[in-house]
Every structure is written in structure tokens, then in C-alpha cells.
mmCIF file of C-alpha atoms in Angstrom:
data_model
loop_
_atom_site.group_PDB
_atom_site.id
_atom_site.type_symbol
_atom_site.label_atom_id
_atom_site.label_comp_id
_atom_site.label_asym_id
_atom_site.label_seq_id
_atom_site.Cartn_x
_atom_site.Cartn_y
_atom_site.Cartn_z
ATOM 1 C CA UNK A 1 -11.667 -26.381 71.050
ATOM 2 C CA UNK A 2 -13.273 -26.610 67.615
ATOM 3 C CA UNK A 3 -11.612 -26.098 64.351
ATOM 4 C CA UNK A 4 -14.097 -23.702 62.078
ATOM 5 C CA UNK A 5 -13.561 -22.451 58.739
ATOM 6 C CA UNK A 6 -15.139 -22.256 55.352
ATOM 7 C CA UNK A 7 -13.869 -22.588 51.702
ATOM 8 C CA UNK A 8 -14.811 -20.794 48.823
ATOM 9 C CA UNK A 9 -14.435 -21.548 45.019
ATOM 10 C CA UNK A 10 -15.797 -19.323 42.418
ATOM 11 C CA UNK A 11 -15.627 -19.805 38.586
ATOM 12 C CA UNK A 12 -17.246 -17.640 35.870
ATOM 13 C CA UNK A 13 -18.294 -18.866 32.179
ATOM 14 C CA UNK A 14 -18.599 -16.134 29.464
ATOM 15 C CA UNK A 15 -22.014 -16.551 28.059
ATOM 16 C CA UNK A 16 -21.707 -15.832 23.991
ATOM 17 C CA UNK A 17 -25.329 -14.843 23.750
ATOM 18 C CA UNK A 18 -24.587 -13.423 20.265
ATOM 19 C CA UNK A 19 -23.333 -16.725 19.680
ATOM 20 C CA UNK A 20 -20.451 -15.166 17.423
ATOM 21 C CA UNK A 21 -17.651 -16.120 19.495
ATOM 22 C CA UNK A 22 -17.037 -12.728 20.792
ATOM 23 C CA UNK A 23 -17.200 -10.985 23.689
ATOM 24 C CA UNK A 24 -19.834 -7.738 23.188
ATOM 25 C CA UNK A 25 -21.430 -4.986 25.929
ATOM 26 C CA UNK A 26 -24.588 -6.542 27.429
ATOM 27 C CA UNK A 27 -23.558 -9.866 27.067
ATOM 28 C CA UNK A 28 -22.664 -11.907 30.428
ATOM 29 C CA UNK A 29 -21.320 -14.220 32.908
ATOM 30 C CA UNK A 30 -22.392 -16.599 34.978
ATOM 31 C CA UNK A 31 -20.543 -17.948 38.552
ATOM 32 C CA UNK A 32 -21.122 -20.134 40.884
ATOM 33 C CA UNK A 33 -19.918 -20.100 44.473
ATOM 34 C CA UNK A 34 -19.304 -23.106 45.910
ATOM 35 C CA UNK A 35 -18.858 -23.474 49.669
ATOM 36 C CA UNK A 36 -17.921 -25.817 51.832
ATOM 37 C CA UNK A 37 -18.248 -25.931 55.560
ATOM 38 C CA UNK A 38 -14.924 -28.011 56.446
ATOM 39 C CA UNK A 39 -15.793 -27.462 60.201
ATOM 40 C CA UNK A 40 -17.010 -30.287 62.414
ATOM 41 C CA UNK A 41 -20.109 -28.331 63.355
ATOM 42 C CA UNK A 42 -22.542 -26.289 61.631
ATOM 43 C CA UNK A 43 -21.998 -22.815 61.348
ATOM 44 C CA UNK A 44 -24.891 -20.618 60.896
ATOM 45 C CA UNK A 45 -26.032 -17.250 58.607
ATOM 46 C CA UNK A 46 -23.302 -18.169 56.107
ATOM 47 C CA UNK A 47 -22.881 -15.027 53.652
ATOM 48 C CA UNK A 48 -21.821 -14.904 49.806
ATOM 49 C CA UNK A 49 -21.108 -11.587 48.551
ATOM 50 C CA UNK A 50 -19.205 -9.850 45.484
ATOM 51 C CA UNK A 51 -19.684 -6.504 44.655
ATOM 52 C CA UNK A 52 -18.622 -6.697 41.510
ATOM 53 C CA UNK A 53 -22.236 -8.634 41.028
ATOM 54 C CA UNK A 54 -24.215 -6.563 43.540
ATOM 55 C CA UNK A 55 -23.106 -2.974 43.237
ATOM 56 C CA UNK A 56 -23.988 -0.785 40.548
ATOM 57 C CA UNK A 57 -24.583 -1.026 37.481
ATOM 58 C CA UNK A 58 -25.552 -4.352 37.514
ATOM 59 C CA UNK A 59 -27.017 -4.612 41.158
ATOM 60 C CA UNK A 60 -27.830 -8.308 40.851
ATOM 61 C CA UNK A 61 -28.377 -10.581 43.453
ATOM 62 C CA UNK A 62 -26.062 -13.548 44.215
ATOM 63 C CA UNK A 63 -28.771 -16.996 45.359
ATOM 64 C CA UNK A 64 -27.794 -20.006 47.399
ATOM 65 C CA UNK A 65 -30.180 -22.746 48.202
ATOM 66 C CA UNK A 66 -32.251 -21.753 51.807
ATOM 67 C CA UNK A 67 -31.319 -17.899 51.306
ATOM 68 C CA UNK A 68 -28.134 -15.872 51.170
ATOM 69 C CA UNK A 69 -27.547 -15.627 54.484
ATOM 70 C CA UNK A 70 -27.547 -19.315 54.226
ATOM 71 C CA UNK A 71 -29.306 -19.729 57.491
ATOM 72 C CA UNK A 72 -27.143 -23.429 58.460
ATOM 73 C CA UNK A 73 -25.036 -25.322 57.047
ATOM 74 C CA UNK A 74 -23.718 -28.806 58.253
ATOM 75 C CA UNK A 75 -20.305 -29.991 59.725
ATOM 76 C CA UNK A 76 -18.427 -30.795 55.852
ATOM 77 C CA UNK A 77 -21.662 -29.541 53.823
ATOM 78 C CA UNK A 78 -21.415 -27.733 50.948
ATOM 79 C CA UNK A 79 -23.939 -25.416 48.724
ATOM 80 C CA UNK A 80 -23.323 -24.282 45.303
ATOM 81 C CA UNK A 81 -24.928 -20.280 45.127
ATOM 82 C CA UNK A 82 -24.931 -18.353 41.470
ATOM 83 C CA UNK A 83 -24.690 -15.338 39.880
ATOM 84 C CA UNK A 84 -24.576 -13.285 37.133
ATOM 85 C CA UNK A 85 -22.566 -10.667 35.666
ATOM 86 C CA UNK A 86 -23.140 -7.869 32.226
ATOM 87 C CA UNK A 87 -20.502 -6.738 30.536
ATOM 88 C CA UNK A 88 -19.466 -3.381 30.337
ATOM 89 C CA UNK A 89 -17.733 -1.995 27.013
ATOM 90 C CA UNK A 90 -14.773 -1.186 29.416
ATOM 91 C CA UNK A 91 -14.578 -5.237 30.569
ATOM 92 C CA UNK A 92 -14.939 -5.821 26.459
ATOM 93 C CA UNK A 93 -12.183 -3.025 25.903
ATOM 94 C CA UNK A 94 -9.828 -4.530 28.663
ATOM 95 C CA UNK A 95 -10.220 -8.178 27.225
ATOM 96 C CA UNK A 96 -11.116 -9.766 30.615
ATOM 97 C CA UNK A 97 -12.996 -9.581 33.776
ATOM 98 C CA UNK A 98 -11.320 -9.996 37.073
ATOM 99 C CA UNK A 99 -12.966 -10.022 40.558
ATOM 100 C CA UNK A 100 -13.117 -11.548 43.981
ATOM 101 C CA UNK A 101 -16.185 -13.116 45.816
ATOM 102 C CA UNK A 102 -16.425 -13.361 49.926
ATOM 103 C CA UNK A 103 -18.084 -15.867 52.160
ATOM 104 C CA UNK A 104 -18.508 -15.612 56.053
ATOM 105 C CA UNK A 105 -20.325 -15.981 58.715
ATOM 106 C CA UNK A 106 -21.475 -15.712 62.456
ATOM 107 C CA UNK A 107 -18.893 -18.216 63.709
ATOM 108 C CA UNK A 108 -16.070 -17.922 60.984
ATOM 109 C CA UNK A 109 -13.668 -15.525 59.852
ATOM 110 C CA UNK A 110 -14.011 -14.548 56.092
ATOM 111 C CA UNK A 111 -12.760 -16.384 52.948
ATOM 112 C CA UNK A 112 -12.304 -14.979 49.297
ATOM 113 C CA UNK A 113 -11.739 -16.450 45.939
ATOM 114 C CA UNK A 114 -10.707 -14.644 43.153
ATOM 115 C CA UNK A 115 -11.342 -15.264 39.208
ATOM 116 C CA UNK A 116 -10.609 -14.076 35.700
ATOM 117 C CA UNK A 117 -12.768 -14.331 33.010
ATOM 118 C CA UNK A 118 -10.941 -14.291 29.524
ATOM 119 C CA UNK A 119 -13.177 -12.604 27.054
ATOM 120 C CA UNK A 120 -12.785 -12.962 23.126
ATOM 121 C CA UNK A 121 -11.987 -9.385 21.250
ATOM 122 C CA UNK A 122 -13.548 -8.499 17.993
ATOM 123 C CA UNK A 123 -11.388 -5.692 16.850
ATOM 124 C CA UNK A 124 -12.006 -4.561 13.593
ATOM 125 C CA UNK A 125 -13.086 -0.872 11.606
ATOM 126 C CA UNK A 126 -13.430 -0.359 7.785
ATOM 127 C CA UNK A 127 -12.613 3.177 5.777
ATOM 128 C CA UNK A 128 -14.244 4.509 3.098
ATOM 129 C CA UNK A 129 -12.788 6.785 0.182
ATOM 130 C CA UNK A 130 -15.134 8.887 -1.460
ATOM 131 C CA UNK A 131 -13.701 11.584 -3.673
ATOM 132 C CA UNK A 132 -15.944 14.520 -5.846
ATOM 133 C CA UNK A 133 -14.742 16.937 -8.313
ATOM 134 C CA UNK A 134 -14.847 20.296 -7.706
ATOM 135 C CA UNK A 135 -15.331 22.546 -10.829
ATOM 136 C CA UNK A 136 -14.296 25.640 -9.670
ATOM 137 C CA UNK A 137 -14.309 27.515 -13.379
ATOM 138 C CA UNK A 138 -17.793 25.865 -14.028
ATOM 139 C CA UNK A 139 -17.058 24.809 -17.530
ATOM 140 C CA UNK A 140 -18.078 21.208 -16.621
ATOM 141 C CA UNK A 141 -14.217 20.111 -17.344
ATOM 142 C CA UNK A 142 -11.777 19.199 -15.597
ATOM 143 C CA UNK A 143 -8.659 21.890 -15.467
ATOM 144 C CA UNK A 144 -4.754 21.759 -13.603
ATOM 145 C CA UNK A 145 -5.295 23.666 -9.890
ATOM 146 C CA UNK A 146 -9.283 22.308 -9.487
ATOM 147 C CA UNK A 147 -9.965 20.312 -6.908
ATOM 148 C CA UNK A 148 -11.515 16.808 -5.666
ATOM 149 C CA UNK A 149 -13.081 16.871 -2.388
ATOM 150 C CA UNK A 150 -12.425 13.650 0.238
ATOM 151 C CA UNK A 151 -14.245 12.101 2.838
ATOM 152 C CA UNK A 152 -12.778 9.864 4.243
ATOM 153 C CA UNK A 153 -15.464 7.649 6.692
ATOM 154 C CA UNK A 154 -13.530 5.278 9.559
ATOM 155 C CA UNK A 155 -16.300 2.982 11.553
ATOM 156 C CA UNK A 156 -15.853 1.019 14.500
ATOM 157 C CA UNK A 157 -17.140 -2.585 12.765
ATOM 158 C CA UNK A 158 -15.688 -4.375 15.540
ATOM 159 C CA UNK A 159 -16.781 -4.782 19.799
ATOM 160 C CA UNK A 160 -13.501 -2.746 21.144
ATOM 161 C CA UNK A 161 -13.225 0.402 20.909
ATOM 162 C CA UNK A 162 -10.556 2.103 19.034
ATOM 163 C CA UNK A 163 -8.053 4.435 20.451
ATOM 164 C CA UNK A 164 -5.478 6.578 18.149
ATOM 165 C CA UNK A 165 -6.649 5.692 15.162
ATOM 166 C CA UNK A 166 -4.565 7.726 12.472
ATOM 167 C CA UNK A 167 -5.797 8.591 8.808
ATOM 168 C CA UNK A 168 -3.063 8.795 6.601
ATOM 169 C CA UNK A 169 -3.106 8.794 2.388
ATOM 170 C CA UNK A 170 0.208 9.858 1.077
ATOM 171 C CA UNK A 171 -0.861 11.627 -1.955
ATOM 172 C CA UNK A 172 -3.289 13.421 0.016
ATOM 173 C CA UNK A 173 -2.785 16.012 3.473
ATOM 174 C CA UNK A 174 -3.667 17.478 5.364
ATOM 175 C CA UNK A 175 -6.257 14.813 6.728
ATOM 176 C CA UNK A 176 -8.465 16.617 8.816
ATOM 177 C CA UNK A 177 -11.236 14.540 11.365
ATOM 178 C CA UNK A 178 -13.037 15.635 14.429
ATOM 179 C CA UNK A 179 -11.256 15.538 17.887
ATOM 180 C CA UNK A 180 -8.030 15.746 15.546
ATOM 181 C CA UNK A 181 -5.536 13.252 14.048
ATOM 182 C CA UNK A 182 -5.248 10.315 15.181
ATOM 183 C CA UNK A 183 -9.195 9.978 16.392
ATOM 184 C CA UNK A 184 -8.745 9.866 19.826
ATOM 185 C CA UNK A 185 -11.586 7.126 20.381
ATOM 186 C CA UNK A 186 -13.973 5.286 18.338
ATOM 187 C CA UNK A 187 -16.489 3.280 19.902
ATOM 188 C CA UNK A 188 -18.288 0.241 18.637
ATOM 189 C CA UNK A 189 -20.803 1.012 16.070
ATOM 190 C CA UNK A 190 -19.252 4.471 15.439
ATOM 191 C CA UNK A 191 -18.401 6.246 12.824
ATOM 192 C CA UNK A 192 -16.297 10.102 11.757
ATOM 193 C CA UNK A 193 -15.942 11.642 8.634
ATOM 194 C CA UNK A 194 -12.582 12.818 8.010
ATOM 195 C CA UNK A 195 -11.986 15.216 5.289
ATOM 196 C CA UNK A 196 -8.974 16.434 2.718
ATOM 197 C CA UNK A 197 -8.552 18.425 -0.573
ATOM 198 C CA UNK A 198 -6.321 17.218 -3.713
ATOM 199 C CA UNK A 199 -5.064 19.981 -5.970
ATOM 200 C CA UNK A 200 -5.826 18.639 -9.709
ATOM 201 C CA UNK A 201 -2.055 18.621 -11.470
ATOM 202 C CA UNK A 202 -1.795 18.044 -15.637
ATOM 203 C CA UNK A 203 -1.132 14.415 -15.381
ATOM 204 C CA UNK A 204 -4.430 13.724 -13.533
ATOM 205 C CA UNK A 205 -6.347 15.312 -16.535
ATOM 206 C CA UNK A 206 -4.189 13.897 -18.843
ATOM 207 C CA UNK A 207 -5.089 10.233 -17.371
ATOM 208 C CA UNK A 208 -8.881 11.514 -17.002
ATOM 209 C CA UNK A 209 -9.117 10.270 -13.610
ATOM 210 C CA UNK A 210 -7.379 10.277 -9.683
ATOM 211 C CA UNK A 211 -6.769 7.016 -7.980
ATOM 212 C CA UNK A 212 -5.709 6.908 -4.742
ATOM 213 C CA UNK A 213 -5.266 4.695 -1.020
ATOM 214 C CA UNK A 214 -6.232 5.539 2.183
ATOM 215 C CA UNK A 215 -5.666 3.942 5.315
ATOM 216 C CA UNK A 216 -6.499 3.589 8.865
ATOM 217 C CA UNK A 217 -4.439 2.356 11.316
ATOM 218 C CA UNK A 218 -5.095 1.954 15.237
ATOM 219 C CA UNK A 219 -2.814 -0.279 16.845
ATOM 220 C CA UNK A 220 -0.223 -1.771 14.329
ATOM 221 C CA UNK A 221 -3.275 -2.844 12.683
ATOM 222 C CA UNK A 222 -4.381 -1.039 9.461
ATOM 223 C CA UNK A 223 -7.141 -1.303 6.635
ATOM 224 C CA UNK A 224 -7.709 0.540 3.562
ATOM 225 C CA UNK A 225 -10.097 2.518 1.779
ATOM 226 C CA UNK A 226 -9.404 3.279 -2.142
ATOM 227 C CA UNK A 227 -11.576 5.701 -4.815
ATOM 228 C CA UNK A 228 -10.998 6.326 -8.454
ATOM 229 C CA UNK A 229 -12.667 9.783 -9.467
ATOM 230 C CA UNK A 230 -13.363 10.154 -13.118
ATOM 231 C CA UNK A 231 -12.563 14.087 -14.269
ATOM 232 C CA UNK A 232 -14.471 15.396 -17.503
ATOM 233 C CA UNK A 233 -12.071 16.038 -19.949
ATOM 234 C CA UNK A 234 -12.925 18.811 -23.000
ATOM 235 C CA UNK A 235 -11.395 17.268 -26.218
ATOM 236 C CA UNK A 236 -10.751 19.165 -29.688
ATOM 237 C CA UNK A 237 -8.413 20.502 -32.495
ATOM 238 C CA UNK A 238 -8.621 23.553 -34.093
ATOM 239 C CA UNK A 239 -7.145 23.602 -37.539
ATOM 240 C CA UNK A 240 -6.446 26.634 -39.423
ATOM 241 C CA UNK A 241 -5.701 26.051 -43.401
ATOM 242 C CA UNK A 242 -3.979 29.395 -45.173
ATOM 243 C CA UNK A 243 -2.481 29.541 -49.065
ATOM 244 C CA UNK A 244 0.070 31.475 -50.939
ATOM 245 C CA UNK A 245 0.137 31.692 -54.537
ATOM 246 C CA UNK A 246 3.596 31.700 -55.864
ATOM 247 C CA UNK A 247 4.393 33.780 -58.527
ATOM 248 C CA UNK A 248 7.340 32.182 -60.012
ATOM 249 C CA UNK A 249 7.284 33.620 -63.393
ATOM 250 C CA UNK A 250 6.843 37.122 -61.638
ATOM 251 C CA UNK A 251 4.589 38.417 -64.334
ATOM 252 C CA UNK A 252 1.453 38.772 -61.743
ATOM 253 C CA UNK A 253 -0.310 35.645 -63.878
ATOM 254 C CA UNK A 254 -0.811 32.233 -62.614
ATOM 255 C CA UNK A 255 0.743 29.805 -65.249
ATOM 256 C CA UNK A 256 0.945 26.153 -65.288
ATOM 257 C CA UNK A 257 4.278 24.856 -63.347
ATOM 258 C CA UNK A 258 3.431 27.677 -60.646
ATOM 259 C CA UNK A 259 3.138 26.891 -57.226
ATOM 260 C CA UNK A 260 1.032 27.698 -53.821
ATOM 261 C CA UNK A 261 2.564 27.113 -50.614
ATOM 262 C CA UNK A 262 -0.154 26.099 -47.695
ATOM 263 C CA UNK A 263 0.323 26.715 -43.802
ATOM 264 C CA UNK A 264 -1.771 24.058 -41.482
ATOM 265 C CA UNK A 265 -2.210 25.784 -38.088
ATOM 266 C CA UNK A 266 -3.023 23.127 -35.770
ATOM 267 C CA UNK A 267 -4.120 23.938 -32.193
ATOM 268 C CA UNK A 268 -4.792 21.425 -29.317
ATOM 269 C CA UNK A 269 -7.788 23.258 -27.580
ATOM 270 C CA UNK A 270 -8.159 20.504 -25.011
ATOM 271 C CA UNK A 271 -7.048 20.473 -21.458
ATOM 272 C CA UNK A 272 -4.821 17.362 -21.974
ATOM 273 C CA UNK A 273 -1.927 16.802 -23.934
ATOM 274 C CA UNK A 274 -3.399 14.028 -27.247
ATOM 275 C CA UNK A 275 -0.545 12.433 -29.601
ATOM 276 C CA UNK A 276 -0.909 11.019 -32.919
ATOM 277 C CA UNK A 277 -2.011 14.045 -34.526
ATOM 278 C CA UNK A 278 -2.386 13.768 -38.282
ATOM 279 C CA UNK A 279 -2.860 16.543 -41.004
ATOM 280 C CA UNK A 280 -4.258 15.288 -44.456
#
């Protein structure tokens, strides 16, 4: 009677080949398989598979030393085979790769190994506020009930992609972006243009410009976007001078001593309220 058997140990390293400490699509990782024949005679066409390496999409190969089938190896040998491994945005999304490798042959039964590869996450998305004035009476000024126009851009910055991303601004809904609100999904490099409508009211034209926050927020994590429009503002007085003569003596003759009595009409023909107004 002969005792037969094989072990197996696989390990993976995460190669950073953006060398920015995160893990990215394309990028990949490298294992070796190292077995051992722990059998007091050889055992012959030794096999190494994993079909997380040799099945589609990446459809590698996995290479030991002589040929995988290893054609013989030795009572207590052991070969060290390699392989390699490209990431998929969903092994980036999930934050880790896990998988098990197999090695067998004619005269043993099979042995596995499994292994999980931690993978760095770059999560991260920027918004951008950009607000234009609508002059709906054409006059070139801003008036109460015109309106400034938002877009609102959200873009995947980071390596993950974003799921439920909600645009929010309080002083500003309905929010409106393709797919709806929250975005659904954002992958990496991405971008959507969301899009809402502010209603001018008198103390924007009296400050002669809207500021306002928005934000995005997938996640419990959030960042925001901010624009300050500038609204034309018409400024003028009108001033409107009228005199009485007073006919004191009532004899239909001005005479020294008599009087005239003068009404200043003053109108504010702006769109804004102005203050200090002074009549010399």
C-alpha cells in the first residue's frame, strides 16, 4: 500500500500598475501555485487549473516548469506554476477577488486552495453648479418670476462605480437627471447632466445675484458643487419737480413776503428696492 496525495497553495499579489495605490479595471494579479508531491513515489501528468484564470474573459494560461500537465513529479518534489489574472470593474466594484485553484492527477485524487485578493477602492465623484439667467421679458434685466437655468454635472472621478447617487439642493427642485433621481449607476469616468429651474423672487434682484449649494451624495458620502449667478439689475430715479404760487395777499399780484409751495415726485424706476434717497 502506498500513501499518495498532493498539496496545493495558491497566493495572489495585486499588481498596482497605475502605481496609485488603487485598484482600477485592466489592472492585475499574479499567483503562483505551489505543489508538492508529499507521496513516496512519483505521480505522473500532474494538472493545475483555475477557471477563474482560464475561462473567459481573460482565457490565460496557468505555466509550471516541464508543462501543465506536469508530466512527473518526484516522491516529496515540489514545482511552483503562475498565473495571471485582469480585473474586471465588477472585481474593482466588489473590493476583492476570491477564487479557488485545483491540482490532480493520474494517480491522485484532487486538491484545491482557495484565495482572496483584497483590492484598494478609489471612490470618489465631483459636481458641478452652473447656473444662467433666463431673460424671459428681454429687457436685458433681471425681474421677480424670471428664471436661472441649472445644470448640475455629477462625474464618476473615482475607480468604483457609483450606485444611487442622489442630487439634492434645497433651494432648488425639482432636480431632474437621466435614468431618474437618485442616478441609478455611474461608472468610472462618467458623467450626467442633471437639470433644475429657480424662480427669480425680489430679494434675489435686490442682492443682484443667486448663490446657492448643491450636493451629491452616493453612499453616506457626499460632495458639493456651489454657483453664484450675477442678475443685471436696471437702476434709476425719476424725479418730478411742480410749483404753486401762493397768493397770500389775494390781490392776483405776486408781492414780496409771498410764497410758492413745491411738490418733489420721486419715483424708484428700478427693479430693486435702493435706500438713502435724497432730494436737494
Amino acid at each position: 500500500p502506498r500513501a499518495l496525495g498532493l498539496t496545493l497553495v495558491k497566493t495572489g499579489t495585486f499588481n498596482d500598475e497605475g502605481a496609485d495605490g488603487f485598484a482600477e479595471a485592466g489592472e492585475t494579479i499574479s499567483y503562483t501555485f505551489g505543489v508538492t508531491n508529499n507521496s513516496a513515489v512519483a505521480v505522473t501528468g500532474v494538472t493545475v487549473t483555475d477557471p477563474l484564470i482560464t475561462d473567459p474573459p481573460n482565457s490565460g494560461s496557468i505555466s509550471c516548469p516541464g508543462g501543465n500537465p506536469i508530466p512527473s513529479l518526484g516522491a516529496g518534489a515540489a514545482v511552483i506554476c503562475t498565473g495571471s489574472y485582469i480585473l474586471t470593474q465588477a472585481d474593482v466594484d466588489a473590493g476583492q477577488v476570491d477564487n479557488t485553484a485545483t491540482a490532480d492527477s493520474n494517480e491522485t485524487d484532487a486538491t484545491t486552495d482557495d484565495e482572496t485578493v483584497l483590492l484598494a477602492q478609489n471612490i470618489d465623484w465631483t459636481i458641478t453648479k452652473t447656473g444662467v439667467f433666463q431673460d424671459e421679458s428681454g429687457d436685458g434685466f433681471a425681474q421677480v418670476g424670471e428664471t436661472i437655468d441649472y445644470t448640475l454635472a455629477v462625474e464618476n472621478t473615482g475607480f468604483v462605480t457609483l450606485t444611487n447617487v442622489a442630487v439634492t439642493d434645497p433651494k432648488v427642485t425639482p432636480i431632474t437627471c437621466p435614468g431618474g433621481n437618485p442616478i441609478p449607476s455611474l461608472a468610472p469616468a462618467a458623467s450626467v447632466d442633471c437639470t433644475a429651474t429657480y424662480t427669480l423672487v425680489q430679494a434675489d434682484i435686490d442682492a443682484g445675484s443667486r448663490s446657492n449649494t448643491a450636493t451629491a451624495t452616493s453612499g453616506g458620502t457626499s460632495d458639493d458643487g456651489s454657483d453664484d449667478v450675477i442678475l443685471p439689475r436696471a437702476l434709476g430715479l425719476t424725479l418730478v419737480k411742480t410749483g404753486t404760487f401762493n397768493d397770500e395777499g389775494a390781490d392776483g399780484f405776486a408781492e414780496a413776503g409771498e410764497t410758492i409751495s413745491y411738490t418733489f415726485d420721486v419715483t424708484n424706476d428700478s427693479a430693486v428696492a435702493v435706500t438713502v434717497v435724497t432730494v436737494t
